[in-house]
PDB file of C-alpha atoms and ligand atoms in Angstrom:
ATOM      1  CA  MET A   1     122.305 104.890  87.069  1.00  0.00           C
ATOM      2  CA  SER A   2     120.871 107.470  89.431  1.00  0.00           C
ATOM      3  CA  THR A   3     117.277 108.484  89.995  1.00  0.00           C
ATOM      4  CA  GLN A   4     116.738 112.068  88.868  1.00  0.00           C
ATOM      5  CA  PRO A   5     115.033 114.191  91.518  1.00  0.00           C
ATOM      6  CA  ALA A   6     111.762 115.702  90.345  1.00  0.00           C
ATOM      7  CA  ALA A   7     111.619 119.456  89.868  1.00  0.00           C
ATOM      8  CA  ALA A   8     109.019 121.154  92.016  1.00  0.00           C
ATOM      9  CA  SER A   9     106.726 123.658  90.340  1.00  0.00           C
ATOM     10  CA  LEU A  10     106.421 127.341  91.211  1.00  0.00           C
ATOM     11  CA  GLU A  11     103.018 128.639  92.235  1.00  0.00           C
ATOM     12  CA  PRO A  12     102.444 132.078  90.683  1.00  0.00           C
ATOM     13  CA  GLU A  13     100.479 133.633  93.570  1.00  0.00           C
ATOM     14  CA  GLY A  14     102.517 134.186  96.679  1.00  0.00           C
ATOM     15  CA  GLY A  15     105.711 132.927  95.046  1.00  0.00           C
ATOM     16  CA  LEU A  16     105.521 129.665  96.954  1.00  0.00           C
ATOM     17  CA  LYS A  17     107.304 126.679  95.507  1.00  0.00           C
ATOM     18  CA  ILE A  18     104.929 123.747  95.592  1.00  0.00           C
ATOM     19  CA  PRO A  19     106.593 120.409  96.324  1.00  0.00           C
ATOM     20  CA  ARG A  20     105.464 117.606  94.071  1.00  0.00           C
ATOM     21  CA  HIS A  21     105.445 115.181  96.985  1.00  0.00           C
ATOM     22  CA  ILE A  22     105.034 116.041 100.670  1.00  0.00           C
ATOM     23  CA  GLY A  23     105.515 113.488 103.442  1.00  0.00           C
ATOM     24  CA  VAL A  24     104.062 114.220 106.868  1.00  0.00           C
ATOM     25  CA  ILE A  25     105.042 112.716 110.214  1.00  0.00           C
ATOM     26  CA  MET A  26     101.941 113.443 112.257  1.00  0.00           C
ATOM     27  CA  ASP A  27     103.226 113.690 115.805  1.00  0.00           C
ATOM     28  CA  GLY A  28     101.940 115.080 119.084  1.00  0.00           C
ATOM     29  CA  ASN A  29      98.350 113.822 119.355  1.00  0.00           C
ATOM     30  CA  GLY A  30      99.022 112.539 122.874  1.00  0.00           C
ATOM     31  CA  ARG A  31     100.678 115.759 124.033  1.00  0.00           C
ATOM     32  CA  TRP A  32      97.895 117.852 122.521  1.00  0.00           C
ATOM     33  CA  ALA A  33      95.355 115.834 124.510  1.00  0.00           C
ATOM     34  CA  LYS A  34      97.375 115.909 127.734  1.00  0.00           C
ATOM     35  CA  GLN A  35      97.675 119.699 127.598  1.00  0.00           C
ATOM     36  CA  ARG A  36      93.868 119.841 127.533  1.00  0.00           C
ATOM     37  CA  GLY A  37      93.216 117.197 130.171  1.00  0.00           C
ATOM     38  CA  LEU A  38      91.792 114.893 127.495  1.00  0.00           C
ATOM     39  CA  SER A  39      92.468 111.231 126.735  1.00  0.00           C
ATOM     40  CA  ARG A  40      94.997 110.073 124.124  1.00  0.00           C
ATOM     41  CA  SER A  41      92.034 108.802 122.103  1.00  0.00           C
ATOM     42  CA  ASP A  42      90.651 112.341 121.997  1.00  0.00           C
ATOM     43  CA  GLY A  43      94.037 113.452 120.664  1.00  0.00           C
ATOM     44  CA  HIS A  44      93.921 110.877 117.876  1.00  0.00           C
ATOM     45  CA  LYS A  45      90.330 111.855 117.034  1.00  0.00           C
ATOM     46  CA  ALA A  46      91.417 115.473 116.716  1.00  0.00           C
ATOM     47  CA  GLY A  47      94.304 114.165 114.611  1.00  0.00           C
ATOM     48  CA  VAL A  48      91.838 112.799 112.060  1.00  0.00           C
ATOM     49  CA  GLU A  49      90.382 116.303 111.649  1.00  0.00           C
ATOM     50  CA  ALA A  50      93.909 117.517 110.894  1.00  0.00           C
ATOM     51  CA  VAL A  51      94.238 114.689 108.336  1.00  0.00           C
ATOM     52  CA  ARG A  52      91.140 116.054 106.581  1.00  0.00           C
ATOM     53  CA  ARG A  53      92.631 119.561 106.639  1.00  0.00           C
ATOM     54  CA  VAL A  54      96.022 118.554 105.238  1.00  0.00           C
ATOM     55  CA  VAL A  55      94.428 116.538 102.413  1.00  0.00           C
ATOM     56  CA  ALA A  56      92.286 119.548 101.423  1.00  0.00           C
ATOM     57  CA  LEU A  57      95.289 121.879 101.671  1.00  0.00           C
ATOM     58  CA  ALA A  58      97.422 119.612  99.503  1.00  0.00           C
ATOM     59  CA  MET A  59      94.689 119.527  96.846  1.00  0.00           C
ATOM     60  CA  ASP A  60      94.089 123.285  97.000  1.00  0.00           C
ATOM     61  CA  HIS A  61      97.804 123.998  96.572  1.00  0.00           C
ATOM     62  CA  GLY A  62      98.311 121.605  93.664  1.00  0.00           C
ATOM     63  CA  VAL A  63     100.499 119.041  95.446  1.00  0.00           C
ATOM     64  CA  ASP A  64     100.661 115.810  93.414  1.00  0.00           C
ATOM     65  CA  CYS A  65     101.443 113.396  96.192  1.00  0.00           C
ATOM     66  CA  LEU A  66     100.869 113.397  99.968  1.00  0.00           C
ATOM     67  CA  THR A  67     102.177 110.629 102.225  1.00  0.00           C
ATOM     68  CA  LEU A  68     100.895 110.497 105.796  1.00  0.00           C
ATOM     69  CA  PHE A  69     102.678 108.425 108.438  1.00  0.00           C
ATOM     70  CA  SER A  70      99.677 107.157 110.373  1.00  0.00           C
ATOM     71  CA  PHE A  71     100.916 104.014 112.124  1.00  0.00           C
ATOM     72  CA  SER A  72     104.506 102.870 112.315  1.00  0.00           C
ATOM     73  CA  ALA A  73     105.723  99.295 112.645  1.00  0.00           C
ATOM     74  CA  GLU A  74     107.046 100.423 116.055  1.00  0.00           C
ATOM     75  CA  ASN A  75     103.620 101.716 117.201  1.00  0.00           C
ATOM     76  CA  TRP A  76     102.648  98.116 118.124  1.00  0.00           C
ATOM     77  CA  ARG A  77     104.568  98.823 121.354  1.00  0.00           C
ATOM     78  CA  ARG A  78     101.675 101.025 122.505  1.00  0.00           C
ATOM     79  CA  PRO A  79      98.948  99.683 124.789  1.00  0.00           C
ATOM     80  CA  PRO A  80      96.626  97.306 122.834  1.00  0.00           C
ATOM     81  CA  ASP A  81      93.610  99.549 123.472  1.00  0.00           C
ATOM     82  CA  GLU A  82      95.345 102.502 121.834  1.00  0.00           C
ATOM     83  CA  VAL A  83      96.428 100.363 118.866  1.00  0.00           C
ATOM     84  CA  ARG A  84      92.838  99.147 118.460  1.00  0.00           C
ATOM     85  CA  PHE A  85      91.575 102.710 118.659  1.00  0.00           C
ATOM     86  CA  ILE A  86      93.928 103.944 115.913  1.00  0.00           C
ATOM     87  CA  PHE A  87      92.948 100.988 113.698  1.00  0.00           C
ATOM     88  CA  GLY A  88      89.289 101.861 114.306  1.00  0.00           C
ATOM     89  CA  LEU A  89      89.939 105.482 113.336  1.00  0.00           C
ATOM     90  CA  LEU A  90      91.417 104.399 110.023  1.00  0.00           C
ATOM     91  CA  ARG A  91      88.365 102.221 109.328  1.00  0.00           C
ATOM     92  CA  ARG A  92      85.994 105.035 110.265  1.00  0.00           C
ATOM     93  CA  PHE A  93      87.956 107.540 108.204  1.00  0.00           C
ATOM     94  CA  VAL A  94      87.618 105.295 105.151  1.00  0.00           C
ATOM     95  CA  ALA A  95      83.906 104.681 105.822  1.00  0.00           C
ATOM     96  CA  SER A  96      83.114 108.377 106.229  1.00  0.00           C
ATOM     97  CA  ASP A  97      85.497 110.052 103.762  1.00  0.00           C
ATOM     98  CA  LEU A  98      86.037 107.616 100.916  1.00  0.00           C
ATOM     99  CA  GLU A  99      83.132 108.802  98.742  1.00  0.00           C
ATOM    100  CA  LYS A 100      84.147 112.440  99.062  1.00  0.00           C
ATOM    101  CA  LEU A 101      87.806 111.693  98.316  1.00  0.00           C
ATOM    102  CA  HIS A 102      86.800 109.529  95.358  1.00  0.00           C
ATOM    103  CA  SER A 103      84.531 112.270  93.981  1.00  0.00           C
ATOM    104  CA  ARG A 104      87.450 114.701  94.287  1.00  0.00           C
ATOM    105  CA  ASN A 105      89.547 112.373  92.099  1.00  0.00           C
ATOM    106  CA  VAL A 106      91.936 111.298  94.922  1.00  0.00           C
ATOM    107  CA  ARG A 107      93.858 108.059  94.397  1.00  0.00           C
ATOM    108  CA  ILE A 108      94.517 106.270  97.677  1.00  0.00           C
ATOM    109  CA  ARG A 109      97.362 103.850  98.257  1.00  0.00           C
ATOM    110  CA  VAL A 110      98.316 102.211 101.535  1.00  0.00           C
ATOM    111  CA  ILE A 111     101.973 101.332 102.098  1.00  0.00           C
ATOM    112  CA  GLY A 112     103.472  99.206 104.866  1.00  0.00           C
ATOM    113  CA  GLU A 113     103.391  95.596 106.031  1.00  0.00           C
ATOM    114  CA  ARG A 114     100.133  93.783 105.372  1.00  0.00           C
ATOM    115  CA  ASP A 115     101.210  90.793 107.503  1.00  0.00           C
ATOM    116  CA  GLY A 116      99.742  91.098 110.972  1.00  0.00           C
ATOM    117  CA  LEU A 117      96.724  93.161 109.885  1.00  0.00           C
ATOM    118  CA  GLU A 118      93.358  91.518 110.338  1.00  0.00           C
ATOM    119  CA  ARG A 119      91.375  90.296 107.329  1.00  0.00           C
ATOM    120  CA  GLY A 120      88.626  92.929 107.689  1.00  0.00           C
ATOM    121  CA  LEU A 121      91.113  95.783 107.543  1.00  0.00           C
ATOM    122  CA  LEU A 122      92.956  94.194 104.627  1.00  0.00           C
ATOM    123  CA  ASN A 123      89.675  93.982 102.699  1.00  0.00           C
ATOM    124  CA  ILE A 124      89.001  97.663 103.376  1.00  0.00           C
ATOM    125  CA  ILE A 125      92.497  98.605 102.149  1.00  0.00           C
ATOM    126  CA  ASP A 126      92.144  96.494  98.989  1.00  0.00           C
ATOM    127  CA  ASP A 127      88.720  97.991  98.303  1.00  0.00           C
ATOM    128  CA  VAL A 128      89.874 101.608  98.789  1.00  0.00           C
ATOM    129  CA  GLU A 129      92.866 101.104  96.516  1.00  0.00           C
ATOM    130  CA  ALA A 130      90.840  99.350  93.815  1.00  0.00           C
ATOM    131  CA  ARG A 131      88.011 101.906  93.857  1.00  0.00           C
ATOM    132  CA  THR A 132      90.304 104.903  93.531  1.00  0.00           C
ATOM    133  CA  ALA A 133      92.967 103.335  91.297  1.00  0.00           C
ATOM    134  CA  GLY A 134      91.676 105.082  88.165  1.00  0.00           C
ATOM    135  CA  ASN A 135      91.692 108.574  89.722  1.00  0.00           C
ATOM    136  CA  SER A 136      94.180 111.125  88.481  1.00  0.00           C
ATOM    137  CA  GLY A 137      94.114 113.857  91.146  1.00  0.00           C
ATOM    138  CA  LEU A 138      96.043 113.856  94.420  1.00  0.00           C
ATOM    139  CA  ASP A 139      97.921 110.651  95.244  1.00  0.00           C
ATOM    140  CA  LEU A 140      97.158 110.106  98.931  1.00  0.00           C
ATOM    141  CA  ILE A 141      99.506 107.543 100.411  1.00  0.00           C
ATOM    142  CA  ILE A 142      98.720 106.277 103.877  1.00  0.00           C
ATOM    143  CA  ALA A 143     101.745 104.708 105.547  1.00  0.00           C
ATOM    144  CA  PHE A 144     100.111 102.201 107.877  1.00  0.00           C
ATOM    145  CA  ASN A 145     102.062  99.544 109.774  1.00  0.00           C
ATOM    146  CA  TYR A 146     104.963 101.061 107.860  1.00  0.00           C
ATOM    147  CA  GLY A 147     108.672 101.003 108.675  1.00  0.00           C
ATOM    148  CA  SER A 148     111.298 102.023 106.169  1.00  0.00           C
ATOM    149  CA  LYS A 149     113.903  99.453 107.256  1.00  0.00           C
ATOM    150  CA  VAL A 150     111.442  96.565 106.826  1.00  0.00           C
ATOM    151  CA  GLU A 151     110.467  98.011 103.444  1.00  0.00           C
ATOM    152  CA  ILE A 152     114.143  97.965 102.381  1.00  0.00           C
ATOM    153  CA  VAL A 153     114.588  94.410 103.747  1.00  0.00           C
ATOM    154  CA  ASN A 154     111.555  93.248 101.739  1.00  0.00           C
ATOM    155  CA  ALA A 155     112.855  94.945  98.578  1.00  0.00           C
ATOM    156  CA  THR A 156     116.276  93.338  99.070  1.00  0.00           C
ATOM    157  CA  ARG A 157     114.704  89.892  99.492  1.00  0.00           C
ATOM    158  CA  ALA A 158     112.582  90.318  96.353  1.00  0.00           C
ATOM    159  CA  ILE A 159     115.642  91.351  94.324  1.00  0.00           C
ATOM    160  CA  ALA A 160     117.756  88.511  95.795  1.00  0.00           C
ATOM    161  CA  ARG A 161     115.044  86.022  94.793  1.00  0.00           C
ATOM    162  CA  LYS A 162     115.176  87.296  91.197  1.00  0.00           C
ATOM    163  CA  VAL A 163     118.977  86.982  91.152  1.00  0.00           C
ATOM    164  CA  ALA A 164     118.794  83.464  92.639  1.00  0.00           C
ATOM    165  CA  ALA A 165     116.243  82.478  89.988  1.00  0.00           C
ATOM    166  CA  GLY A 166     118.558  83.794  87.272  1.00  0.00           C
ATOM    167  CA  ASP A 167     116.125  86.552  86.222  1.00  0.00           C
ATOM    168  CA  MET A 168     118.541  89.333  87.143  1.00  0.00           C
ATOM    169  CA  ARG A 169     122.311  89.745  87.414  1.00  0.00           C
ATOM    170  CA  PRO A 170     123.858  91.441  90.470  1.00  0.00           C
ATOM    171  CA  GLU A 171     125.287  94.129  88.166  1.00  0.00           C
ATOM    172  CA  ASP A 172     121.734  94.967  87.000  1.00  0.00           C
ATOM    173  CA  ILE A 173     120.908  96.227  90.491  1.00  0.00           C
ATOM    174  CA  ASP A 174     120.975 100.012  90.608  1.00  0.00           C
ATOM    175  CA  GLU A 175     119.053 102.784  92.362  1.00  0.00           C
ATOM    176  CA  THR A 176     116.155 102.502  89.920  1.00  0.00           C
ATOM    177  CA  VAL A 177     115.809  98.752  90.519  1.00  0.00           C
ATOM    178  CA  ILE A 178     115.804  99.223  94.280  1.00  0.00           C
ATOM    179  CA  ALA A 179     113.275 102.092  94.063  1.00  0.00           C
ATOM    180  CA  ARG A 180     111.007  99.890  91.934  1.00  0.00           C
ATOM    181  CA  HIS A 181     110.946  97.237  94.665  1.00  0.00           C
ATOM    182  CA  LEU A 182     109.989  99.637  97.456  1.00  0.00           C
ATOM    183  CA  ASP A 183     106.368 100.172  98.561  1.00  0.00           C
ATOM    184  CA  THR A 184     106.533 103.620  96.940  1.00  0.00           C
ATOM    185  CA  SER A 185     107.348 102.224  93.488  1.00  0.00           C
ATOM    186  CA  GLY A 186     106.185 104.619  90.792  1.00  0.00           C
ATOM    187  CA  LEU A 187     105.898 107.635  93.099  1.00  0.00           C
ATOM    188  CA  PRO A 188     108.275 110.594  93.008  1.00  0.00           C
ATOM    189  CA  ASP A 189     110.594 110.925  96.002  1.00  0.00           C
ATOM    190  CA  PRO A 190     109.339 113.384  98.625  1.00  0.00           C
ATOM    191  CA  ASP A 191     110.591 116.955  98.136  1.00  0.00           C
ATOM    192  CA  LEU A 192     109.473 118.026 101.596  1.00  0.00           C
ATOM    193  CA  ILE A 193     108.931 116.165 104.848  1.00  0.00           C
ATOM    194  CA  ILE A 194     107.089 117.969 107.603  1.00  0.00           C
ATOM    195  CA  ARG A 195     107.132 116.702 111.183  1.00  0.00           C
ATOM    196  CA  THR A 196     104.951 118.267 113.832  1.00  0.00           C
ATOM    197  CA  SER A 197     105.387 118.591 117.620  1.00  0.00           C
ATOM    198  CA  GLY A 198     108.977 119.822 117.548  1.00  0.00           C
ATOM    199  CA  GLU A 199     110.609 116.374 117.373  1.00  0.00           C
ATOM    200  CA  MET A 200     113.491 116.346 114.907  1.00  0.00           C
ATOM    201  CA  ARG A 201     113.959 112.878 113.471  1.00  0.00           C
ATOM    202  CA  LEU A 202     112.670 110.689 110.658  1.00  0.00           C
ATOM    203  CA  SER A 203     111.620 107.743 112.861  1.00  0.00           C
ATOM    204  CA  ASN A 204     111.994 105.123 110.114  1.00  0.00           C
ATOM    205  CA  PHE A 205     109.876 107.083 107.597  1.00  0.00           C
ATOM    206  CA  LEU A 206     110.841 106.981 103.886  1.00  0.00           C
ATOM    207  CA  LEU A 207     114.571 106.661 104.662  1.00  0.00           C
ATOM    208  CA  TRP A 208     115.612 105.771 101.106  1.00  0.00           C
ATOM    209  CA  GLN A 209     113.143 108.123  99.441  1.00  0.00           C
ATOM    210  CA  ALA A 210     114.044 111.095 101.667  1.00  0.00           C
ATOM    211  CA  ALA A 211     117.674 111.200 100.494  1.00  0.00           C
ATOM    212  CA  TYR A 212     117.239 114.750  99.155  1.00  0.00           C
ATOM    213  CA  ALA A 213     114.033 115.802 100.863  1.00  0.00           C
ATOM    214  CA  GLU A 214     113.936 119.107 102.686  1.00  0.00           C
ATOM    215  CA  LEU A 215     113.029 118.500 106.329  1.00  0.00           C
ATOM    216  CA  VAL A 216     110.824 121.029 108.076  1.00  0.00           C
ATOM    217  CA  PHE A 217     110.052 120.637 111.773  1.00  0.00           C
ATOM    218  CA  VAL A 218     107.182 122.669 113.181  1.00  0.00           C
ATOM    219  CA  PRO A 219     106.433 123.118 116.903  1.00  0.00           C
ATOM    220  CA  GLU A 220     102.646 122.659 116.652  1.00  0.00           C
ATOM    221  CA  ASN A 221     101.171 119.322 117.682  1.00  0.00           C
ATOM    222  CA  TRP A 222      99.428 117.440 114.878  1.00  0.00           C
ATOM    223  CA  PRO A 223      95.821 118.282 115.881  1.00  0.00           C
ATOM    224  CA  ASP A 224      96.753 121.993 115.583  1.00  0.00           C
ATOM    225  CA  PHE A 225      97.969 121.595 112.001  1.00  0.00           C
ATOM    226  CA  ASP A 226      96.119 124.091 109.820  1.00  0.00           C
ATOM    227  CA  GLU A 227      96.587 126.331 106.791  1.00  0.00           C
ATOM    228  CA  SER A 228      98.893 128.764 108.597  1.00  0.00           C
ATOM    229  CA  VAL A 229     101.245 125.932 109.638  1.00  0.00           C
ATOM    230  CA  PHE A 230     101.097 124.429 106.135  1.00  0.00           C
ATOM    231  CA  VAL A 231     101.871 127.719 104.391  1.00  0.00           C
ATOM    232  CA  ARG A 232     104.692 128.455 106.855  1.00  0.00           C
ATOM    233  CA  ALA A 233     106.241 125.071 106.043  1.00  0.00           C
ATOM    234  CA  LEU A 234     105.895 125.819 102.311  1.00  0.00           C
ATOM    235  CA  ARG A 235     107.546 129.209 102.841  1.00  0.00           C
ATOM    236  CA  THR A 236     110.476 127.562 104.639  1.00  0.00           C
ATOM    237  CA  TYR A 237     110.732 125.031 101.813  1.00  0.00           C
ATOM    238  CA  THR A 238     110.614 127.830  99.204  1.00  0.00           C
ATOM    239  CA  GLN A 239     113.578 129.536 100.890  1.00  0.00           C
ATOM    240  CA  ARG A 240     115.713 126.393 100.907  1.00  0.00           C
ATOM    241  CA  GLU A 241     118.287 126.003  98.192  1.00  0.00           C
ATOM    242  CA  ARG A 242     118.084 122.479  96.778  1.00  0.00           C
ATOM    243  CA  ARG A 243     121.373 121.477  95.229  1.00  0.00           C
ATOM    244  CA  PHE A 244     121.074 117.663  95.173  1.00  0.00           C
ATOM    245  CA  GLY A 245     124.787 117.404  95.883  1.00  0.00           C
ATOM    246  CA  GLY A 246     125.753 119.916  93.187  1.00  0.00           C
ATOM    247  CA  ILE A 247     126.737 123.562  93.484  1.00  0.00           C
ATOM    248  CA  THR A 248     124.883 126.779  92.786  1.00  0.00           C
ATOM    249  CA  THR A 249     126.098 128.509  89.669  1.00  0.00           C
TER     250      THR A 249
HETATM  251  C1  LIG B   1     101.341 110.586 116.768  1.00  0.00           C
HETATM  252  O1  LIG B   1     100.949 111.160 117.971  1.00  0.00           O
HETATM  253  C2  LIG B   1     100.184 110.015 116.082  1.00  0.00           C
HETATM  254  C3  LIG B   1      99.988 108.683 115.812  1.00  0.00           C
HETATM  255  C4  LIG B   1     100.923 107.621 116.145  1.00  0.00           C
HETATM  256  C5  LIG B   1      98.753 108.217 115.166  1.00  0.00           C
HETATM  257  C6  LIG B   1      98.294 109.060 114.024  1.00  0.00           C
HETATM  258  C7  LIG B   1      96.949 108.676 113.645  1.00  0.00           C
HETATM  259  C8  LIG B   1      95.995 109.505 113.230  1.00  0.00           C
HETATM  260  C9  LIG B   1      96.157 110.961 113.080  1.00  0.00           C
HETATM  261  C10 LIG B   1      94.643 108.980 112.903  1.00  0.00           C
HETATM  262  C11 LIG B   1      94.523 107.905 111.855  1.00  0.00           C
HETATM  263  C12 LIG B   1      95.018 108.251 110.507  1.00  0.00           C
HETATM  264  C13 LIG B   1      94.295 108.402 109.381  1.00  0.00           C
HETATM  265  C14 LIG B   1      94.988 108.503 108.066  1.00  0.00           C
HETATM  266  C15 LIG B   1      92.830 108.514 109.392  1.00  0.00           C
HETATM  267  P1  LIG B   1     101.450 110.492 119.334  1.00  0.00           P
HETATM  268  O2  LIG B   1     100.380 109.601 119.844  1.00  0.00           O
HETATM  269  O3  LIG B   1     102.771 109.829 119.099  1.00  0.00           O
HETATM  270  O4  LIG B   1     101.601 111.769 120.226  1.00  0.00           O
HETATM  271  P2  LIG B   1     102.620 111.983 121.450  1.00  0.00           P
HETATM  272  O5  LIG B   1     104.010 111.809 120.893  1.00  0.00           O
HETATM  273  O6  LIG B   1     102.341 113.375 121.874  1.00  0.00           O
HETATM  274  O7  LIG B   1     102.266 110.948 122.487  1.00  0.00           O
END
């Protein structure tokens, strides 16, 4: 059985197609800071402002689902001070923005490995998810300590355990079963993935889910992400012909 890709809706004004689910690889905070003679921390702080902008833009344009890649499993290779700083930014973002997001009906979900995160941060994540679980507006997914290959390994292990326990037969495993065991279970696959800073790769982000996503790479560094960059990416997406392996008739 195959997972049917979701149809994206058409926005009447401007003729822009609005993706149901947008994934964003927020890249270039360090370069943005360096160009201005600032510290990398300043770049990440400016990156949080861009997070606020993209969330508002997604809501204003009627996007259902927004996934932000905010800390990859590979980012542990950075200096400990920088890792600590990014963790602190996430905490502060939650402390300062949660009420507003909640009042705007945003449902927050955090995907990625929980192992290795300190108890305090885990409590914050659990609290944010529980408090916003009943909301029905934008699904905001924060990929934190996330790596797609580990996610697929974990899903494979969970399925193998069910087979070993006799709860599932190998022939029951199909695309739907695998998708249900991923961190993104229940979410539509991304229609559009935007990466900033001119780098052109997925860097272990939503590898399974991005099978038919349109990839749009923009030259701006993440802290410079604003409405004009967002709308340009939507325009590029609108012009793409999505065939999902079929042909145009
Ligand atoms: C990429 O820039 C950015 C990151 C690895 C961190 C992103 C984090 C935030 C924007 C803040 C926290 C997130 C939330 C959801 C509040 P880089 O450091 O790789 O830049 P460079 O490639 O230019 O060095």
